[in-house]
Coordinates of C-alpha atoms in Angstrom, one line a residue:
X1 CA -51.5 -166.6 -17.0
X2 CA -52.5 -166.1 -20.6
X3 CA -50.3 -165.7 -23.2
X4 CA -49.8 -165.3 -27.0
X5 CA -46.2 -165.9 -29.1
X6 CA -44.9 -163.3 -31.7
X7 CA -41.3 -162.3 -33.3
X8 CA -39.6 -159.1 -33.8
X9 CA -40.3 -157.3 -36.7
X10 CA -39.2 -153.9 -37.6
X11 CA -36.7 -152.0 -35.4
X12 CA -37.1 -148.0 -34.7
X13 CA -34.6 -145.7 -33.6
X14 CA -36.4 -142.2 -31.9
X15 CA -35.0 -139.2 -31.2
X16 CA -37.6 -137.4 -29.1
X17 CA -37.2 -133.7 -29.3
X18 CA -37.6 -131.7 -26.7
X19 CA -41.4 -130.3 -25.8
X20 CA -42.6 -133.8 -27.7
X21 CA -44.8 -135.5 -25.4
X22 CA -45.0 -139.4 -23.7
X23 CA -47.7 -141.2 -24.8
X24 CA -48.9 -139.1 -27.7
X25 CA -45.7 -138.9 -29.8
X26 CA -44.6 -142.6 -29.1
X27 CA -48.6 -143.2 -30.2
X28 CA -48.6 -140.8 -33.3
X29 CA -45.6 -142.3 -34.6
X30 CA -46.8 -146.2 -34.1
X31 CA -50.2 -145.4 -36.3
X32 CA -47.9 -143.5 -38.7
X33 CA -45.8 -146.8 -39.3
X34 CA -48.6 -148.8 -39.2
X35 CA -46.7 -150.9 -36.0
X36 CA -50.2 -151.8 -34.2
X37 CA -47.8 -154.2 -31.2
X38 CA -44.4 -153.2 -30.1
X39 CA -41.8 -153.1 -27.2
X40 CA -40.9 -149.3 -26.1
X41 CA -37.2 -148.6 -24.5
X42 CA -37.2 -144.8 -23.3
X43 CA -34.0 -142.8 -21.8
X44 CA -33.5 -139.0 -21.8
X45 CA -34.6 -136.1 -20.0
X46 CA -38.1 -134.9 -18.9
X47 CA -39.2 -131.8 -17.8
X48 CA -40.8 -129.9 -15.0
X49 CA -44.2 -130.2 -14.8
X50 CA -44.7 -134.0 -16.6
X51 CA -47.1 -135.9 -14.6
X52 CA -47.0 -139.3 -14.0
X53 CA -49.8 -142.3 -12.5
X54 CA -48.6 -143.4 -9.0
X55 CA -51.2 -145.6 -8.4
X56 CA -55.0 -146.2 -7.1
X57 CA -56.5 -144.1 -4.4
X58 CA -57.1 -147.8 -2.9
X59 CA -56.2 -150.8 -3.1
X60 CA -59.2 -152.6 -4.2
X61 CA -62.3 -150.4 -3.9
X62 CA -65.5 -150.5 -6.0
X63 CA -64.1 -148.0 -7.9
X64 CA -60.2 -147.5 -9.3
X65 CA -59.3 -144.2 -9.0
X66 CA -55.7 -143.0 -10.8
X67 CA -53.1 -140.8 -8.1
X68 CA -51.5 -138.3 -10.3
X69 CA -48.0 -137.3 -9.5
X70 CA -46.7 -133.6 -10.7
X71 CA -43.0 -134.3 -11.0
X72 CA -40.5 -131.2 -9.9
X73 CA -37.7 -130.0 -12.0
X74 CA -35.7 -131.5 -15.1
X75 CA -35.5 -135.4 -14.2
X76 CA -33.9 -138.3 -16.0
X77 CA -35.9 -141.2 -17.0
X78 CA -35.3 -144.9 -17.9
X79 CA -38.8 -147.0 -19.0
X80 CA -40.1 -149.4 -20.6
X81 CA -43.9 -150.0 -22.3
X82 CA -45.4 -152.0 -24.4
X83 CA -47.5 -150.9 -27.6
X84 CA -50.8 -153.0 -28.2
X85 CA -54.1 -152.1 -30.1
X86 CA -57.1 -151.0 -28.0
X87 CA -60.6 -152.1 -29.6
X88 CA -60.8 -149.5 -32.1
X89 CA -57.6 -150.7 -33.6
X90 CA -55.3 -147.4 -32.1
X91 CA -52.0 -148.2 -30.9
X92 CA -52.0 -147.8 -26.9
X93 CA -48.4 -147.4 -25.3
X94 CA -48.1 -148.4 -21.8
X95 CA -45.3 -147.4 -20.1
X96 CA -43.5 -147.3 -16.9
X97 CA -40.5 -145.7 -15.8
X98 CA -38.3 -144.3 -12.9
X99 CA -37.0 -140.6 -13.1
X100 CA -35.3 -139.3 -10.6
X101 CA -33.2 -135.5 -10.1
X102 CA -31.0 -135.1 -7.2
X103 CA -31.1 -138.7 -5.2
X104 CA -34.6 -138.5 -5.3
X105 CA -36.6 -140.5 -7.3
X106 CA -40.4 -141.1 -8.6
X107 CA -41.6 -144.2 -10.3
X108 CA -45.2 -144.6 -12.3
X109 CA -47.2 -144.8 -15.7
X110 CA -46.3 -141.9 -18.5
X111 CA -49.9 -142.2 -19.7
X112 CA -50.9 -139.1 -17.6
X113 CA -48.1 -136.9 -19.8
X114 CA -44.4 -136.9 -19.6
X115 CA -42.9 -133.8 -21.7
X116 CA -39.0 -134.3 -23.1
X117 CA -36.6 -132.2 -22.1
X118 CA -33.7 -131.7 -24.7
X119 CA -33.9 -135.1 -25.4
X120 CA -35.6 -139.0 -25.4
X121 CA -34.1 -141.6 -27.3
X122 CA -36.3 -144.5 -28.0
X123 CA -36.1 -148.2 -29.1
X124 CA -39.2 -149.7 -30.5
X125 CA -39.1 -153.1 -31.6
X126 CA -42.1 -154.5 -33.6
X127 CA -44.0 -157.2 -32.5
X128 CA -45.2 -159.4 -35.5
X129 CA -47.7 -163.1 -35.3
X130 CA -49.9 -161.8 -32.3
X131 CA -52.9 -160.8 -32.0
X132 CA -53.0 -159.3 -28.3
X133 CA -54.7 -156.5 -27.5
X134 CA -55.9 -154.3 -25.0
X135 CA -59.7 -154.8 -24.0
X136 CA -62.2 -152.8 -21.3
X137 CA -61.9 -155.3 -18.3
X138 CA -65.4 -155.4 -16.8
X139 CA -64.5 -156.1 -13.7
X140 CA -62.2 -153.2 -12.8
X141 CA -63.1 -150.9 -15.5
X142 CA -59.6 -150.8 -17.3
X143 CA -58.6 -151.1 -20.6
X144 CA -56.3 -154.0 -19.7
X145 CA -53.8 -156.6 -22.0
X146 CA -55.7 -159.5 -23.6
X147 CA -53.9 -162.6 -25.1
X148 CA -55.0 -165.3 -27.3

């Protein structure tokens, strides 16, 4: 385990709109606010159509290879992300969730586009004193979470 110690800095209240789109406007908003680390809370509605990263074709192949999950109809959603820097500086949200219509539910990463439906309310709380980041991993090829 690595790790790297911070505190909270400024606190944002969000109110998606609906047709705004998970990562970008979480993203957009972070470089606006200069807030280059931060802890995401999401709740609200998506809608049909958002797609979301269920995991690797296979386990541990040569290569990692992202399942994409199209999700069917208006779903709520509860997630949670983090917002770190990749090398160039740009604010990267990563961000899981669980959204579910009807009893059933799906579960995955909101990078490959989650789109609001009437509305997403999210907490962002600052993260100040760190300097973690995210960093290409050689070894699998993702842009993965480096501390200290």
């Amino acid at each position: 385990m690595r790790y790297d110690e911070g505190r909270i800095g400024r606190v944002f209240v969000l109110r998606l709109e609906e047709g705004e789109r998970i990562p970008d406007v979480i993203e957009n908003f972070a470089r606006e606010k200069g807030v280059a680390r931060a802890m995401a809370i999401l709740l609200g509605g998506i809608d049909d159509g958002s797609r979301i990263v269920v995991g690797p074709e296979a386990g541990r192949g040569t290569e990692i290879i992202p399942m994409v999950h199209t999700l069917s109809g208006i779903q709520e959603i509860l997630a949670v992300g983090t917002v770190f820097p990749d090398e160039q500086g740009n604010p990267v949200l990563h961000m899981h969730g669980a959204s579910g219509r009807e009893g059933g539910a799906s579960v995955g990463c909101t990078r490959a586009g989650v789109t609001v439906w009437l509305v997403g309310e999210v907490i962002l709380l600052e993260i100040l004193g760190t300097t973690a980041a995210r960093k290409k991993d050689p070894a699998s090829g993702l842009t993965l979470l480096s501390c200290g």
